[in-house]
Amino acid sequence: MEFSEQELAFFKQLFSEQPLGSENVAGAGLSLRSHLPEYVAPLFDNPGLFMLAEVGHFELWFPLTLTLNENHDLQPQLGAPEICEAQGSHRSWRFDNPKDIVIKGESGLELPVVSLSSTGAVVDATKIDNPPQSAIANLILPKYDPLPLKLKKMRQQENFVAVTFVSNNNKSQLRQYLFEQHKTYFSHIYKSLTNAC
């Protein structure tokens, strides 16, 4: 298939490092990326295309897949984004003080989550005398099936233990949950985007 000069110019613009169009919508920029920066690349299993939405002081990295529909038209599909804070050092957004989120151990013991990101959590380990260095557990999120995880203890301060998710086969479900919470918590940002369109 050959592309016209206009189509080639459009694709060149899509894959440039600059946001699409000459102006941003309400402070938001959109661009397509075929490579990811070091701070976000390890969080995705499959390399490919990504749409970067810069919203407020956040970067939302949406995995983008392109398929052909029954009419052989290109059908784009966005996955749940990785949300990064873009002020200071780039890191995954943390959902602090969530309600009804627990990490449930193999013994059935439930530990309340006090902060959650796509890469780890801080749990209230008051119920445990000596938290283990690693564990297999389920992350229990409201309205979601339990998400099996392998956890590694990173640090402990008093009864609060920070764990990282060493293995998580349900990354897209966790990202989807966090994206839903982000849209609720920062509804004013998302509302300003829809009003500007």
Short mmCIF file of C-alpha atoms in Angstrom, two decimals:
data_model
loop_
_atom_site.label_atom_id
_atom_site.label_comp_id
_atom_site.label_asym_id
_atom_site.label_seq_id
_atom_site.Cartn_x
_atom_site.Cartn_y
_atom_site.Cartn_z
CA MET A 1 0.00 0.00 0.00
CA GLU A 2 1.38 3.42 -0.94
CA PHE A 3 0.58 6.62 0.91
CA SER A 4 0.10 10.08 -0.52
CA GLU A 5 2.38 12.93 0.56
CA GLN A 6 -0.42 14.28 2.79
CA GLU A 7 -0.87 10.89 4.47
CA LEU A 8 2.88 10.55 5.00
CA ALA A 9 2.99 14.06 6.51
CA PHE A 10 0.10 13.09 8.84
CA PHE A 11 1.92 9.95 10.02
CA LYS A 12 5.12 11.93 10.49
CA GLN A 13 3.23 14.39 12.69
CA LEU A 14 1.60 11.57 14.68
CA PHE A 15 4.92 9.97 15.51
CA SER A 16 6.77 13.19 16.26
CA GLU A 17 7.75 14.07 19.80
CA GLN A 18 5.56 17.18 19.62
CA PRO A 19 1.86 17.18 20.59
CA LEU A 20 -0.66 16.82 17.77
CA GLY A 21 -1.82 20.10 16.30
CA SER A 22 -0.41 23.51 16.96
CA GLU A 23 -2.34 24.22 20.13
CA ASN A 24 -3.13 22.24 23.24
CA VAL A 25 -6.67 21.68 24.43
CA ALA A 26 -7.08 23.21 27.91
CA GLY A 27 -3.43 22.53 28.75
CA ALA A 28 -3.53 18.94 27.50
CA GLY A 29 -1.24 17.58 24.84
CA LEU A 30 -1.62 14.38 22.83
CA SER A 31 1.08 12.53 20.95
CA LEU A 32 1.82 9.01 19.75
CA ARG A 33 5.05 7.35 20.79
CA SER A 34 6.76 4.26 19.50
CA HIS A 35 9.26 4.23 22.38
CA LEU A 36 8.87 4.96 26.05
CA PRO A 37 11.11 6.87 28.45
CA GLU A 38 13.07 4.82 31.00
CA TYR A 39 10.77 5.76 33.89
CA VAL A 40 7.69 4.16 32.29
CA ALA A 41 9.00 1.46 29.89
CA PRO A 42 9.46 -1.29 32.55
CA LEU A 43 5.79 -0.94 33.57
CA PHE A 44 4.52 -2.37 30.28
CA ASP A 45 4.99 -5.97 29.14
CA ASN A 46 4.71 -5.42 25.40
CA PRO A 47 6.45 -2.73 23.41
CA GLY A 48 4.33 -1.06 20.78
CA LEU A 49 2.52 2.18 20.22
CA PHE A 50 1.46 4.45 23.04
CA MET A 51 -0.64 7.58 23.18
CA LEU A 52 0.68 10.10 25.65
CA ALA A 53 -1.91 12.46 27.11
CA GLU A 54 -0.45 15.27 29.17
CA VAL A 55 -3.17 16.43 31.53
CA GLY A 56 -2.46 18.93 34.27
CA HIS A 57 0.73 17.72 35.98
CA PHE A 58 0.12 14.10 34.94
CA GLU A 59 1.20 11.96 32.00
CA LEU A 60 -1.22 9.23 30.95
CA TRP A 61 0.49 6.54 28.85
CA PHE A 62 -2.22 4.63 26.96
CA PRO A 63 -1.16 1.42 25.16
CA LEU A 64 -2.50 1.64 21.61
CA THR A 65 -3.30 -1.33 19.40
CA LEU A 66 -4.34 -1.13 15.77
CA THR A 67 -6.45 -3.90 14.25
CA LEU A 68 -8.42 -4.33 11.06
CA ASN A 69 -12.20 -4.62 11.32
CA GLU A 70 -14.40 -6.66 8.98
CA ASN A 71 -14.33 -3.84 6.41
CA HIS A 72 -10.52 -3.81 6.56
CA ASP A 73 -10.54 -0.37 8.17
CA LEU A 74 -7.93 0.42 10.76
CA GLN A 75 -9.48 0.23 14.23
CA PRO A 76 -7.49 1.86 17.07
CA GLN A 77 -8.05 0.65 20.63
CA LEU A 78 -6.66 2.26 23.78
CA GLY A 79 -5.83 0.23 26.86
CA ALA A 80 -5.85 1.43 30.46
CA PRO A 81 -3.12 4.02 30.98
CA GLU A 82 -0.15 4.14 33.28
CA ILE A 83 -0.53 7.42 35.17
CA CYS A 84 2.70 9.21 36.04
CA GLU A 85 3.19 12.32 38.09
CA ALA A 86 5.21 14.67 35.91
CA GLN A 87 6.33 17.19 38.52
CA GLY A 88 9.69 16.55 40.09
CA SER A 89 10.76 12.95 39.60
CA HIS A 90 8.49 10.91 37.36
CA ARG A 91 6.72 8.19 39.34
CA SER A 92 3.50 6.24 39.17
CA TRP A 93 0.54 8.10 40.62
CA ARG A 94 -0.39 6.99 44.13
CA PHE A 95 -4.00 6.66 45.24
CA ASP A 96 -3.79 7.64 48.91
CA ASN A 97 -6.28 6.68 51.63
CA PRO A 98 -8.40 4.35 49.48
CA LYS A 99 -11.53 2.83 50.97
CA ASP A 100 -12.21 -0.93 51.07
CA ILE A 101 -8.90 -2.03 49.51
CA VAL A 102 -6.98 -4.81 51.23
CA ILE A 103 -4.18 -7.22 50.54
CA LYS A 104 -5.33 -10.69 51.50
CA GLY A 105 -2.62 -13.19 52.37
CA GLU A 106 -2.68 -16.93 51.74
CA SER A 107 -3.80 -17.48 55.35
CA GLY A 108 -6.83 -15.22 54.75
CA LEU A 109 -5.46 -12.34 56.83
CA GLU A 110 -6.50 -8.98 55.33
CA LEU A 111 -4.24 -5.95 55.59
CA PRO A 112 -5.69 -2.50 54.79
CA VAL A 113 -4.02 -0.63 51.93
CA VAL A 114 -3.26 3.01 52.77
CA SER A 115 -1.63 3.93 49.45
CA LEU A 116 -1.79 2.15 46.07
CA SER A 117 0.00 2.58 42.75
CA SER A 118 0.45 0.29 39.78
CA THR A 119 3.88 -0.69 41.09
CA GLY A 120 3.23 -1.25 44.78
CA ALA A 121 1.37 -0.34 47.94
CA VAL A 122 1.73 0.76 51.51
CA VAL A 123 -0.17 -1.51 53.89
CA ASP A 124 -1.11 -1.23 57.53
CA ALA A 125 0.59 -4.30 59.01
CA THR A 126 -0.57 -3.74 62.59
CA LYS A 127 -1.98 -7.30 62.65
CA ILE A 128 1.45 -8.85 61.89
CA ASP A 129 4.30 -8.96 64.41
CA ASN A 130 7.06 -9.51 61.84
CA PRO A 131 6.05 -8.88 58.18
CA PRO A 132 7.85 -11.28 55.79
CA GLN A 133 10.32 -10.08 53.16
CA SER A 134 8.16 -11.55 50.38
CA ALA A 135 4.68 -13.01 50.05
CA ILE A 136 2.03 -14.20 47.64
CA ALA A 137 -1.30 -12.46 48.15
CA ASN A 138 -4.42 -11.10 46.47
CA LEU A 139 -5.19 -7.44 46.02
CA ILE A 140 -8.89 -6.96 46.75
CA LEU A 141 -10.40 -4.00 44.90
CA PRO A 142 -14.09 -3.02 45.04
CA LYS A 143 -16.06 -4.44 42.07
CA TYR A 144 -13.04 -6.40 40.73
CA ASP A 145 -11.99 -10.03 40.96
CA PRO A 146 -9.08 -10.59 43.36
CA LEU A 147 -5.75 -9.77 41.68
CA PRO A 148 -3.00 -12.32 42.52
CA LEU A 149 0.36 -10.70 43.29
CA LYS A 150 3.86 -11.52 44.43
CA LEU A 151 4.99 -8.89 46.93
CA LYS A 152 8.43 -7.84 48.13
CA LYS A 153 8.91 -5.76 51.26
CA MET A 154 10.81 -2.56 50.48
CA ARG A 155 10.76 -0.73 53.81
CA GLN A 156 8.87 -0.48 57.07
CA GLN A 157 8.08 2.49 59.26
CA GLU A 158 6.31 1.59 62.48
CA ASN A 159 3.24 -0.46 61.43
CA PHE A 160 3.29 0.66 57.78
CA VAL A 161 5.03 -1.57 55.23
CA ALA A 162 5.83 -0.50 51.68
CA VAL A 163 5.71 -3.39 49.21
CA THR A 164 6.49 -3.56 45.54
CA PHE A 165 4.61 -5.83 43.12
CA VAL A 166 7.27 -8.23 41.87
CA SER A 167 4.79 -10.15 39.75
CA ASN A 168 1.36 -8.98 38.64
CA ASN A 169 -0.38 -10.71 35.73
CA ASN A 170 -3.32 -8.31 35.97
CA LYS A 171 -1.53 -5.02 35.33
CA SER A 172 -4.19 -3.75 32.93
CA GLN A 173 -6.96 -4.37 35.48
CA LEU A 174 -5.03 -2.53 38.19
CA ARG A 175 -4.29 0.34 35.78
CA GLN A 176 -7.99 0.46 34.85
CA TYR A 177 -9.02 0.68 38.51
CA LEU A 178 -6.45 3.42 39.20
CA PHE A 179 -7.56 5.32 36.09
CA GLU A 180 -11.18 5.23 37.32
CA GLN A 181 -10.07 6.58 40.71
CA HIS A 182 -7.88 9.23 39.08
CA LYS A 183 -10.82 10.47 36.97
CA THR A 184 -12.97 10.68 40.11
CA TYR A 185 -10.32 12.33 42.28
CA PHE A 186 -9.30 14.84 39.59
CA SER A 187 -12.73 15.28 38.00
CA HIS A 188 -12.13 19.03 37.60
CA ILE A 189 -9.23 18.33 35.20
CA TYR A 190 -11.24 15.87 33.10
CA LYS A 191 -14.29 18.15 33.11
CA SER A 192 -12.20 21.04 31.78
CA LEU A 193 -11.01 18.79 28.94
CA THR A 194 -14.52 17.77 27.90
CA ASN A 195 -15.75 21.38 28.12
CA ALA A 196 -12.91 22.53 25.86
CA CYS A 197 -13.78 20.02 23.12
#
